[in-house]
Amino acid sequence: MQKGNIGVTTENIFPVIKKFLYSDHEIFLREMVSNAVDATQKMKTLAERGDFKGELGDLTVRVNLNEKEGTLTISDRGIGMTEEEIDKYINQIAFSGVNDFLEKYKDNANNIIGHFGLGFYSSFMVSKKVEIITKSYKDGAKAVKWSCDGSPAYEIDDAERESRGTDIILHIDDDCKEFLEKATIQGLLNKYCKFMPVPVAFGKKTEWKDGKDQETDEDNIINNVEPLWTKTPSSLKDEDYKSFYRTLYPMQDEPLFWIHLNVDYPFNLTGILYFPRIKSNIELQRNKIQLYCNQVFVTDQVEGIVPEFLTLLHGVIDSPDIPLNVSRSYLQSDRDVKKISTYITKKVGDRLNSIFKEDRKAYEEKWDDLKIFINYGMLSDPSFYDRAKDFAMMKDTEGKHFTFDEYRTLIKDNQTDKDGNLIYLYATNKEEQYSYIETAKAKGYSVLMMDGELDVPTASMLEQKLEKSHFTRVDSDIIERIIVKEDAKKETLEAGRKDNLSQVFTSQLPKMEKAEIYVDVEPMGEQAQPVIITQSEYMRRMKDMSRLQAGMSFYAQMPDSYSMVLNSDHPLVKKVLDDCEANTAEALKPIESEIKGQEARLAALRQIQDKKKPEEVTQEEKDDVKNTQKAIDDEKAKKRDVIAGYAKGNSIVHQLIDLALLQNGMLKGEALDKFLKRSIELIK
């Protein structure tokens, strides 16, 4: 027996490892199995080169669990090690200088992974003792056993092993007993090892027999040694790609299409990226791309490797040029990683462009699913906008699709306002905004359908990209004020009558939580609706953006602001105004006379004071102005009360208000019940 000391001055290496790497402790199994696979592949390479003349035999890597003994064993029939090689690769390298290393990286434990290597070292994260029983493939080699309990001391002894290869026996620590559970090990093998290039067996397959699951003699191989991304694209059919997708994501709908990556210069990269069907809930769809290194699973956190907008894709990428488990910032600063990110973006852009050009009809049919990727890409990556602007699409309310240039050509003659701005009208809900859409179409205008999760921020982005272009929702104002032409119709009501009409409706507006409604009067033609409700494009867009962007939450807290526009040309509105004036004339005559007199007095007082310096105006004069203004306000309040008294009993006013609210989904509860009862009474 040979005893020795690894040369580490720490009292016990095991607690140090657990302290720094405990959060990643489950990856020990990946590293143990990876080492076994590497040793096996080296054995195959030696045989292929003719450096090994014997029989390779069974090359399966085996993982065995012994709950009774508290051990987990990883066995291979690879190249094995001699005693000298154990000393070189385990004693001198694996633990040499660990104190200095840990001190250097104590402030960034993530950097330990990748620099120092997890390999054999990771076994101590879960083990109180580790044993190696190994025999080299070399002629005359003897089997040896190495053991260590995590302290600086180790033992090497002769061992019995008939065939070449290595057994790593992990004596699982008391606080890591979950790694003695079959389900846990099965889950980790499926997560990290399911595509390793050498067969990996974990126990035996079972079959249902005599009312229970019973083991068979057949190995339970947990991996596919030739996953789809390792094969030549020309040898694969569509069904192969769909079948592999079902293997990766059993509960997902069939993908839209896929991209097979295969490049060996200036970096090595293979993989398959799928476009899934996504219409909303962007955040829930992330982390579906699996990163592998030589068919060994590394992570599904691929930010920095894959451009942000493409983290919505599903699939696999495999590259030996990406360091294992380094910190995210290191990935982003790595030159090869940046090249890979740029390459993937280009491949995705080229693939989308080719589909658009080769089969536009099929592309348009997939647009509702595709646009979330393309819009997200244009929003988050300016360089992708330059690629995507030729195949990104707009869809109108009739379901017709256009490229940006095609749509601009379509609307530029009819939807350019008097200031030369091109107005893109859009709707977010075809049913709820139906009457607004129809009003716009009656003017010969086209209306876009923008009902996607990212359509509103995309509209804001396009306003920056497209010259003199504005996007406005079709219900943001009356159509005449959305696209203002030179021949805009002038107001026909005099100011006093306009104010009276406005007050009739203002006095009867319902109180609404977190909503404010302002009344406006506008001539819109006899055939237009008598009353419509609009909402400011700016405020609504800011509220929509606040749900997607941090730092804009204050917009979400602001009340919704609506404008109720009365059509002064409509017969019903005219009837209300005429009826109001007829029924309130006698009561309003003295009030209006008093208002005019007080306003004339106020104007005279201010004219006198305007000729004086501020310090020359006496307090008595200031009070006179104040009292006169109060008298005017009091009379106006009386006027409002008179008009409100009339309006309260006018069923047409209430019906028109409720119809406008109903059209916008704002009439609910008691107000809706009153509207229904009033409607029945009016029918009678």
XYZ file of C-alpha atoms in Angstrom:
684
model
C 0.000 0.000 0.000
C 1.193 3.477 -0.823
C 0.137 6.433 1.230
C 0.707 10.042 0.371
C -0.327 13.625 0.763
C -1.783 15.620 -2.095
C 0.121 18.638 -0.909
C -2.769 20.889 -0.011
C -2.350 22.838 3.175
C -6.066 23.079 3.809
C -7.336 21.046 6.708
C -9.940 19.240 4.620
C -10.601 19.793 0.908
C -14.155 18.436 0.965
C -15.774 21.344 2.928
C -13.935 23.864 0.743
C -15.367 22.332 -2.420
C -18.880 22.233 -0.981
C -18.610 25.841 0.176
C -17.767 27.175 -3.273
C -19.625 24.797 -5.588
C -22.599 23.552 -3.602
C -25.130 25.429 -5.726
C -24.045 23.367 -8.736
C -23.593 20.089 -6.892
C -25.804 18.034 -9.205
C -23.400 18.473 -12.114
C -20.996 16.000 -10.494
C -22.842 13.210 -12.329
C -22.451 14.929 -15.670
C -18.716 15.263 -15.073
C -18.252 11.684 -13.883
C -20.131 10.241 -16.845
C -18.397 12.674 -19.244
C -14.992 11.474 -18.028
C -16.048 7.887 -18.596
C -17.316 8.723 -22.088
C -14.060 10.557 -22.895
C -11.999 7.575 -21.783
C -14.154 5.295 -23.943
C -13.855 7.513 -27.009
C -10.077 7.638 -26.595
C -10.106 3.851 -26.573
C -12.058 3.793 -29.826
C -9.636 6.299 -31.366
C -6.621 4.140 -30.403
C -8.242 1.145 -32.054
C -9.085 3.111 -35.202
C -5.491 4.324 -35.490
C -4.168 0.806 -34.984
C -2.472 1.638 -31.660
C -4.625 -0.960 -29.941
C -4.886 -4.441 -31.473
C -7.167 -6.161 -28.967
C -10.919 -6.524 -28.872
C -12.834 -3.417 -27.896
C -15.779 -5.440 -26.596
C -18.702 -3.748 -24.879
C -18.030 -0.009 -24.565
C -21.152 0.894 -22.594
C -20.644 3.273 -19.694
C -22.571 1.989 -16.678
C -24.022 3.842 -13.733
C -24.880 1.623 -10.762
C -26.638 2.565 -7.563
C -26.259 0.634 -4.300
C -28.583 2.162 -1.753
C -27.639 -0.370 0.915
C -23.924 0.415 0.673
C -24.584 4.105 0.049
C -22.532 4.153 -3.140
C -22.886 5.367 -6.705
C -20.504 3.783 -9.213
C -19.630 4.987 -12.727
C -17.852 2.304 -14.762
C -16.272 2.343 -18.215
C -14.118 0.143 -20.420
C -12.013 2.990 -21.712
C -8.264 3.503 -21.594
C -7.925 3.219 -17.826
C -4.917 4.524 -15.860
C -1.629 3.242 -14.511
C -0.404 4.120 -11.037
C 1.858 6.770 -12.567
C -1.053 8.288 -14.455
C -3.167 8.414 -11.278
C -0.364 10.307 -9.609
C -0.124 12.681 -12.576
C -3.797 13.303 -13.254
C -5.311 12.951 -9.796
C -2.717 13.700 -7.145
C -0.654 16.417 -8.794
C -3.162 18.197 -11.031
C -6.587 17.761 -9.513
C -5.734 19.203 -6.102
C -2.455 21.037 -6.570
C -2.614 24.616 -5.364
C -6.327 24.582 -4.617
C -5.901 26.979 -1.691
C -4.243 29.616 -3.848
C -6.859 29.100 -6.532
C -9.823 29.436 -4.210
C -8.334 32.539 -2.610
C -7.905 34.115 -6.049
C -11.531 33.517 -7.023
C -13.231 33.838 -3.638
C -15.181 36.916 -4.818
C -16.504 35.233 -7.962
C -17.099 31.558 -7.341
C -18.627 31.092 -10.806
C -15.197 31.511 -12.359
C -13.951 28.399 -10.573
C -16.037 26.395 -12.972
C -14.281 26.206 -16.297
C -10.905 27.488 -15.065
C -10.116 24.716 -12.627
C -12.283 22.070 -14.217
C -14.950 20.109 -12.467
C -14.102 16.625 -13.750
C -13.018 14.292 -11.041
C -12.813 17.159 -8.565
C -16.623 17.546 -8.578
C -17.123 14.102 -7.001
C -16.242 15.501 -3.575
C -19.251 17.823 -3.678
C -21.484 14.865 -2.806
C -19.076 12.250 -1.436
C -17.441 11.637 1.917
C -15.076 9.203 0.225
C -14.122 8.499 -3.382
C -12.429 5.362 -4.715
C -10.921 4.740 -8.139
C -10.342 1.173 -9.328
C -8.638 1.302 -12.708
C -6.587 -0.755 -15.136
C -4.793 0.676 -18.143
C -5.241 -0.746 -21.650
C -1.444 -0.968 -21.945
C 0.185 -4.367 -22.049
C 1.246 -5.677 -18.645
C -0.627 -2.984 -16.755
C -1.814 -3.818 -13.245
C -5.043 -2.756 -11.638
C -4.735 -0.165 -8.903
C -7.040 1.358 -6.338
C -6.907 5.010 -5.244
C -8.979 6.305 -2.336
C -9.384 9.611 -0.540
C -11.828 10.918 2.060
C -11.438 14.561 1.059
C -8.535 15.177 3.387
C -5.040 15.887 2.032
C -4.175 12.194 2.477
C -4.786 9.456 -0.098
C -4.003 5.754 -0.453
C -2.980 3.716 -3.506
C -3.119 -0.065 -3.355
C -3.128 -3.050 -5.691
C -6.552 -4.083 -6.899
C -8.389 -6.826 -8.770
C -9.884 -5.934 -12.131
C -9.963 -8.283 -15.098
C -10.590 -5.823 -17.909
C -9.255 -2.405 -18.785
C -11.194 0.679 -17.730
C -12.181 2.521 -14.590
C -14.700 2.327 -11.777
C -15.335 5.536 -9.834
C -17.044 4.637 -6.553
C -18.666 7.546 -4.742
C -19.563 7.004 -1.087
C -22.406 9.509 -0.910
C -22.250 11.932 2.001
C -24.965 11.949 4.647
C -26.326 15.355 3.575
C -26.587 14.290 -0.077
C -28.747 11.175 0.309
C -31.003 12.286 -2.542
C -28.277 11.008 -4.877
C -28.973 7.504 -3.649
C -32.522 7.673 -5.022
C -33.103 5.972 -8.349
C -35.524 8.632 -9.579
C -33.018 11.420 -8.854
C -30.182 9.712 -10.722
C -32.495 8.824 -13.607
C -33.584 12.459 -13.837
C -30.003 13.789 -13.834
C -28.871 11.292 -16.447
C -31.808 12.266 -18.638
C -31.012 15.962 -18.156
C -27.250 15.897 -18.701
C -26.405 12.704 -20.560
C -29.256 11.806 -22.904
C -27.266 12.641 -26.047
C -23.748 11.566 -25.048
C -21.868 9.838 -27.897
C -21.275 6.550 -26.039
C -24.083 4.290 -24.706
C -24.795 4.989 -21.028
C -26.708 2.338 -19.076
C -28.502 2.824 -15.780
C -29.845 -0.449 -14.497
C -32.074 -2.744 -16.535
C -35.220 -2.174 -18.495
C -38.442 -3.269 -16.844
C -41.619 -4.861 -18.144
C -45.058 -5.319 -16.640
C -45.406 -8.922 -15.563
C -47.578 -10.674 -12.991
C -49.119 -7.385 -11.909
C -45.872 -5.499 -11.309
C -42.788 -4.023 -13.013
C -39.978 -6.563 -13.222
C -36.410 -6.130 -14.420
C -35.334 -7.760 -17.671
C -31.829 -8.713 -18.792
C -31.700 -5.781 -21.221
C -29.645 -2.729 -20.329
C -31.577 0.496 -19.763
C -29.726 2.765 -22.204
C -30.639 6.324 -21.317
C -29.107 8.151 -24.279
C -29.230 8.553 -28.035
C -25.615 8.422 -29.251
C -26.432 10.007 -32.628
C -28.869 12.874 -32.016
C -30.377 14.566 -35.035
C -28.094 17.608 -35.022
C -25.033 15.405 -35.590
C -26.423 14.126 -38.885
C -26.158 15.618 -42.355
C -29.212 17.789 -43.146
C -29.528 16.294 -46.635
C -30.079 12.855 -45.089
C -33.031 14.002 -42.990
C -36.736 14.384 -43.739
C -39.299 16.763 -42.235
C -40.694 13.974 -40.082
C -37.239 13.383 -38.578
C -37.116 16.982 -37.387
C -40.687 16.853 -36.059
C -40.023 13.585 -34.260
C -36.895 15.006 -32.608
C -38.887 18.067 -31.534
C -41.439 15.782 -29.865
C -38.559 14.080 -28.059
C -37.315 17.405 -26.712
C -40.729 18.912 -25.962
C -43.362 16.167 -25.640
C -46.267 18.488 -24.780
C -45.653 21.201 -27.394
C -47.563 21.887 -30.603
C -45.825 21.081 -33.872
C -43.189 23.729 -34.708
C -43.603 26.213 -37.548
C -40.256 25.277 -39.112
C -36.616 24.804 -38.143
C -33.037 25.750 -38.941
C -30.232 23.178 -39.012
C -26.941 24.792 -37.949
C -23.682 23.296 -39.158
C -20.460 25.319 -39.283
C -16.833 24.405 -38.627
C -15.073 27.725 -39.310
C -14.181 30.111 -37.703
C -15.768 28.141 -34.838
C -17.470 24.788 -34.447
C -21.233 24.863 -34.090
C -24.017 22.403 -34.806
C -27.623 22.346 -33.719
C -31.265 22.637 -34.656
C -33.399 25.650 -33.782
C -37.177 25.406 -33.975
C -39.721 28.204 -34.321
C -42.520 27.223 -31.905
C -46.064 28.521 -32.051
C -46.151 31.452 -29.627
C -48.734 34.195 -29.475
C -48.294 35.571 -25.950
C -46.554 35.097 -22.598
C -43.058 35.750 -23.874
C -41.381 35.245 -20.508
C -42.904 31.797 -20.087
C -41.394 30.659 -23.366
C -37.747 31.381 -22.590
C -35.014 28.905 -21.681
C -36.112 26.311 -24.203
C -32.797 26.173 -26.066
C -30.435 23.562 -24.687
C -26.700 24.199 -24.903
C -24.432 21.168 -25.343
C -20.685 20.774 -25.556
C -19.743 17.671 -27.555
C -23.212 16.221 -26.846
C -22.937 16.897 -23.102
C -25.700 19.123 -21.708
C -24.416 22.343 -20.176
C -27.338 24.715 -19.599
C -30.601 26.086 -20.906
C -29.615 29.638 -19.903
C -28.280 30.715 -23.277
C -28.474 34.513 -22.967
C -25.276 35.942 -24.406
C -24.774 32.936 -26.682
C -28.092 33.303 -28.486
C -29.363 36.851 -29.202
C -32.031 37.921 -26.717
C -34.949 37.778 -29.125
C -34.011 34.278 -30.246
C -34.238 32.903 -26.704
C -37.898 32.440 -27.689
C -36.798 29.671 -30.041
C -36.629 26.037 -29.004
C -33.991 23.450 -29.823
C -30.345 22.538 -29.357
C -26.988 24.137 -30.063
C -23.733 22.248 -29.603
C -20.309 23.867 -29.638
C -16.966 22.832 -28.124
C -15.869 26.478 -28.454
C -18.168 27.630 -25.628
C -16.501 27.211 -22.197
C -18.450 25.030 -19.773
C -20.360 26.792 -17.022
C -18.577 30.098 -16.951
C -20.309 33.208 -15.708
C -22.661 35.027 -18.038
C -20.423 38.099 -18.297
C -17.539 35.930 -19.417
C -19.689 34.458 -22.159
C -20.661 37.886 -23.399
C -17.067 39.041 -23.590
C -15.797 35.906 -25.262
C -14.880 36.543 -28.902
C -16.091 33.169 -30.169
C -19.388 33.530 -28.335
C -20.027 36.879 -30.031
C -19.238 35.320 -33.403
C -21.645 32.493 -32.680
C -24.388 34.957 -31.694
C -23.868 36.926 -34.912
C -23.858 33.741 -36.985
C -27.117 32.473 -35.461
C -28.810 35.830 -36.102
C -27.690 35.736 -39.735
C -28.861 32.142 -40.217
C -32.283 32.934 -38.771
C -32.615 36.021 -40.971
C -31.526 34.110 -44.081
C -33.953 31.274 -43.326
C -36.913 33.601 -42.844
C -36.048 35.520 -46.000
C -35.757 32.335 -48.054
C -39.157 31.071 -46.864
C -40.697 34.459 -47.647
C -39.287 34.449 -51.172
C -39.860 30.773 -51.980
C -43.409 30.386 -50.654
C -44.949 33.701 -49.654
C -48.407 32.204 -49.211
C -47.150 29.694 -46.629
C -45.152 32.457 -44.961
C -48.237 34.656 -44.683
C -50.212 31.772 -43.184
C -47.583 31.494 -40.444
C -47.254 35.247 -39.920
C -49.412 35.499 -36.775
C -47.051 33.026 -35.076
C -43.869 34.377 -36.638
C -44.361 38.057 -35.937
C -43.554 37.820 -32.235
C -40.031 36.608 -33.116
C -39.529 39.168 -35.865
C -40.983 42.103 -33.925
C -38.948 41.177 -30.840
C -35.851 40.936 -33.011
C -36.403 44.340 -34.618
C -37.070 45.908 -31.217
C -34.038 44.445 -29.453
C -31.436 44.301 -32.234
C -31.082 47.205 -34.710
C -28.996 45.063 -37.043
C -31.827 42.531 -37.244
C -34.229 45.288 -38.301
C -32.035 45.905 -41.315
C -32.386 42.226 -42.247
C -36.049 41.850 -41.365
C -37.560 44.991 -42.923
C -37.813 43.245 -46.295
C -39.738 40.204 -45.006
C -41.549 41.657 -41.974
C -45.232 42.057 -42.708
C -48.287 44.133 -41.906
C -51.756 42.603 -41.960
C -54.924 44.632 -42.473
C -58.338 43.993 -40.946
C -59.368 42.060 -44.049
C -56.515 39.582 -43.594
C -54.343 40.854 -46.455
C -50.571 40.910 -45.930
C -48.098 43.550 -47.061
C -44.394 44.262 -46.700
C -43.512 47.650 -45.229
C -42.822 49.094 -48.673
C -45.970 47.588 -50.194
C -48.197 49.041 -47.499
C -46.619 52.467 -47.684
C -47.299 52.526 -51.423
C -50.898 51.426 -50.789
C -51.828 54.227 -48.380
C -49.544 57.149 -49.236
C -51.991 58.934 -51.563
C -55.101 58.699 -49.394
C -53.713 58.648 -45.838
C -51.279 61.552 -45.956
C -52.471 64.500 -43.861
C -52.205 68.198 -44.679
C -48.739 68.354 -43.034
C -47.344 65.536 -45.195
C -47.455 62.897 -42.444
C -48.407 59.369 -43.466
C -51.009 58.046 -41.004
C -51.081 54.297 -40.321
C -54.478 53.450 -38.833
C -54.644 50.284 -36.759
C -57.066 48.266 -34.629
C -56.279 45.901 -31.760
C -59.665 44.159 -31.603
C -61.698 43.832 -34.754
C -64.989 43.149 -32.982
C -64.735 45.809 -30.271
C -63.546 48.502 -32.701
C -65.799 47.444 -35.572
C -67.714 50.722 -36.006
C -64.508 52.780 -35.922
C -62.980 50.494 -38.554
C -66.049 50.802 -40.744
C -66.024 54.602 -40.431
C -62.406 54.683 -41.585
C -63.084 52.280 -44.460
C -66.019 54.455 -45.558
C -63.447 57.208 -46.088
C -61.412 54.850 -48.257
C -58.798 54.293 -45.557
C -56.999 51.022 -44.816
C -56.793 49.771 -41.207
C -54.052 47.470 -39.924
C -54.697 44.638 -37.466
C -52.199 44.977 -34.604
C -53.351 42.559 -31.905
C -50.018 40.964 -30.976
C -48.219 41.306 -27.659
C -45.411 43.396 -29.180
C -47.376 45.266 -31.843
C -47.692 48.527 -29.878
C -43.949 48.901 -29.114
C -43.270 47.840 -32.702
C -45.460 50.710 -33.910
C -43.415 53.123 -31.792
C -40.208 51.695 -33.246
C -41.485 51.997 -36.825
C -42.367 55.654 -36.241
C -38.654 56.200 -35.646
C -37.632 54.166 -38.700
C -40.198 55.270 -41.302
C -39.981 58.882 -42.426
C -42.887 61.170 -41.442
C -45.057 58.274 -40.345
C -47.468 58.050 -37.408
C -49.397 55.039 -36.100
C -52.773 55.851 -34.594
C -55.412 53.475 -33.290
C -58.611 53.888 -35.204
C -60.628 54.764 -32.069
C -58.168 57.367 -30.754
C -60.230 60.240 -32.187
C -62.871 60.970 -34.777
C -61.496 60.060 -38.184
C -61.541 63.671 -39.425
C -59.122 64.650 -36.679
C -56.898 61.588 -37.069
C -56.173 62.320 -40.724
C -56.649 66.070 -41.085
C -57.151 67.214 -44.663
C -57.060 70.768 -46.019
C -60.824 70.762 -46.486
C -61.586 69.945 -42.857
C -65.143 70.947 -41.991
C -65.415 74.078 -39.867
C -67.474 74.348 -36.684
C -71.115 75.354 -37.381
C -72.282 75.966 -33.795
C -71.624 79.273 -32.108
C -69.624 79.074 -28.875
C -72.571 79.600 -26.514
C -74.715 76.867 -28.054
C -71.709 74.535 -28.187
C -71.115 75.072 -24.462
C -74.772 74.382 -23.674
C -74.751 71.142 -25.654
C -71.527 70.053 -24.019
C -72.949 70.771 -20.543
C -76.105 68.729 -21.224
C -74.030 65.584 -21.685
C -71.262 66.415 -19.171
C -73.851 66.737 -16.393
C -75.114 63.196 -16.979
C -71.831 61.327 -17.342
C -71.457 58.443 -14.858
C -68.726 58.398 -12.226
C -66.182 55.774 -13.231
C -63.298 54.407 -11.185
C -59.873 55.271 -12.636
C -61.463 56.881 -15.689
C -62.163 60.456 -16.747
C -64.477 61.436 -19.618
C -64.402 64.831 -21.293
C -67.097 66.023 -23.696
C -66.246 67.611 -27.035
C -68.433 68.807 -29.923
C -67.501 68.304 -33.554
C -69.410 68.363 -36.876
C -69.035 64.885 -38.418
C -71.875 64.734 -40.933
C -75.454 63.538 -40.589
C -74.599 59.922 -41.444
C -71.947 59.536 -38.762
C -72.670 58.277 -35.246
C -74.341 60.847 -32.958
C -71.904 60.157 -30.090
C -68.588 58.309 -30.024
C -65.968 57.758 -27.341
C -62.272 58.030 -28.167
C -59.089 57.610 -26.146
C -55.811 59.480 -26.563
C -53.301 57.505 -28.654
C -50.377 58.788 -26.578
C -51.747 57.892 -23.148
C -53.073 54.518 -24.188
C -49.769 53.639 -25.835
C -47.833 54.700 -22.748
C -50.080 52.493 -20.619
C -49.546 49.561 -22.980
C -45.795 50.111 -22.914
C -45.791 50.296 -19.099
C -46.875 46.656 -18.974
C -43.790 45.629 -20.941
C -41.086 48.040 -19.821
C -39.641 48.636 -16.388
C -39.562 52.250 -15.251
C -42.896 53.194 -16.838
C -45.204 51.924 -14.101
C -46.383 55.460 -13.241
C -48.343 55.511 -16.506
C -50.239 52.411 -15.413
C -51.349 54.236 -12.230
C -52.799 57.200 -14.131
C -56.574 57.212 -14.794
C -57.785 56.402 -18.286
C -58.764 59.553 -20.151
C -61.588 59.408 -22.704
C -63.200 61.958 -24.979
C -66.940 61.760 -25.707
C -67.416 63.502 -29.050
C -70.912 64.820 -29.891
C -71.727 65.006 -33.592
C -73.316 68.439 -33.947
C -74.570 67.479 -37.431
C -76.633 64.496 -36.271
C -80.427 65.028 -36.046
C -80.665 63.492 -32.575
C -77.975 65.765 -31.174
C -79.578 68.786 -32.809
C -82.935 67.758 -31.298
C -81.371 67.563 -27.821
C -79.853 71.038 -28.191
C -83.033 72.627 -29.555
C -85.132 70.977 -26.866
C -82.707 72.064 -24.149
C -82.728 75.691 -25.266
C -86.530 75.712 -25.535
C -87.035 74.265 -22.061
C -84.395 76.306 -20.261
C -84.668 79.677 -22.047
C -86.834 81.342 -19.405
C -84.745 80.094 -16.480
C -81.437 80.902 -18.150
C -82.335 84.390 -19.418
C -81.665 86.292 -16.155
C -78.653 84.125 -15.351
C -77.021 84.734 -18.713
C -77.818 88.445 -18.461
C -76.107 88.551 -15.076
C -73.121 86.640 -16.404
C -72.706 89.074 -19.306
C -72.946 92.057 -16.960
C -70.400 90.647 -14.523
C -68.048 89.645 -17.335
C -68.210 93.189 -18.746
C -67.447 94.593 -15.298
C -64.539 92.145 -14.837
C -63.093 93.146 -18.221
C -63.281 96.824 -17.255
C -61.602 96.219 -13.884
C -58.766 94.289 -15.476
C -58.306 96.944 -18.146
C -57.853 99.577 -15.437
C -55.431 97.398 -13.462
C -53.403 96.501 -16.556
C -52.480 100.186 -16.866
C -50.964 100.162 -13.372
C -47.797 98.651 -12.012
C -48.442 95.595 -9.785
C -47.421 97.498 -6.634
C -49.879 100.297 -7.476
C -52.919 97.984 -7.413
C -54.690 98.352 -4.054
C -56.016 95.431 -2.019
C -59.535 96.818 -2.507
C -59.083 96.616 -6.288
C -57.757 93.069 -6.038
C -60.723 92.032 -3.907
C -63.089 93.638 -6.393
C -61.690 91.472 -9.215
C -61.840 88.386 -7.019
C -65.421 88.996 -5.956
C -66.528 89.726 -9.510
C -64.965 86.474 -10.722
C -66.721 84.608 -7.908
C -70.039 86.147 -8.925
C -69.478 84.941 -12.499
C -68.589 81.436 -11.274
C -71.660 81.317 -9.073
C -73.928 82.292 -11.970
C -72.301 79.725 -14.224
C -72.903 77.104 -11.545
C -76.577 78.107 -11.527
C -76.619 77.754 -15.302
C -75.082 74.292 -15.087
C -77.690 73.292 -12.513
C -80.514 74.445 -14.778
C -79.112 72.523 -17.751
C -78.440 69.446 -15.597
C -82.010 69.582 -14.316
C -83.270 69.488 -17.879
C -80.807 66.766 -18.972
C -81.656 64.509 -16.048
C -85.141 63.941 -17.428
C -84.141 63.586 -21.082
C -84.086 59.895 -22.006
C -82.410 60.582 -25.369
C -79.368 62.079 -23.610
C -79.029 59.074 -21.321
C -79.586 56.664 -24.176
C -76.915 58.281 -26.357
C -74.378 58.298 -23.505
C -75.056 54.656 -22.674
C -74.866 53.601 -26.308
C -71.426 55.188 -26.590
C -70.292 53.514 -23.353
C -71.756 50.187 -24.450
C -69.892 50.379 -27.760
C -66.615 50.614 -25.833
C -67.379 47.917 -23.256
C -67.705 50.539 -20.498
C -71.375 50.005 -19.569
C -71.703 47.455 -16.783
C -73.635 46.510 -13.681
C -76.457 48.796 -12.570
C -75.858 51.233 -15.433
C -76.297 48.439 -17.980
C -79.492 47.277 -16.271
C -80.938 50.804 -16.401
C -80.017 51.064 -20.071
C -81.844 47.841 -20.899
C -84.977 48.902 -19.045
C -84.910 52.359 -20.671
C -84.479 50.761 -24.105
C -87.600 48.674 -23.563
C -89.556 51.760 -22.497
C -88.419 53.664 -25.589
C -89.527 50.790 -27.828
C -92.980 50.874 -26.261
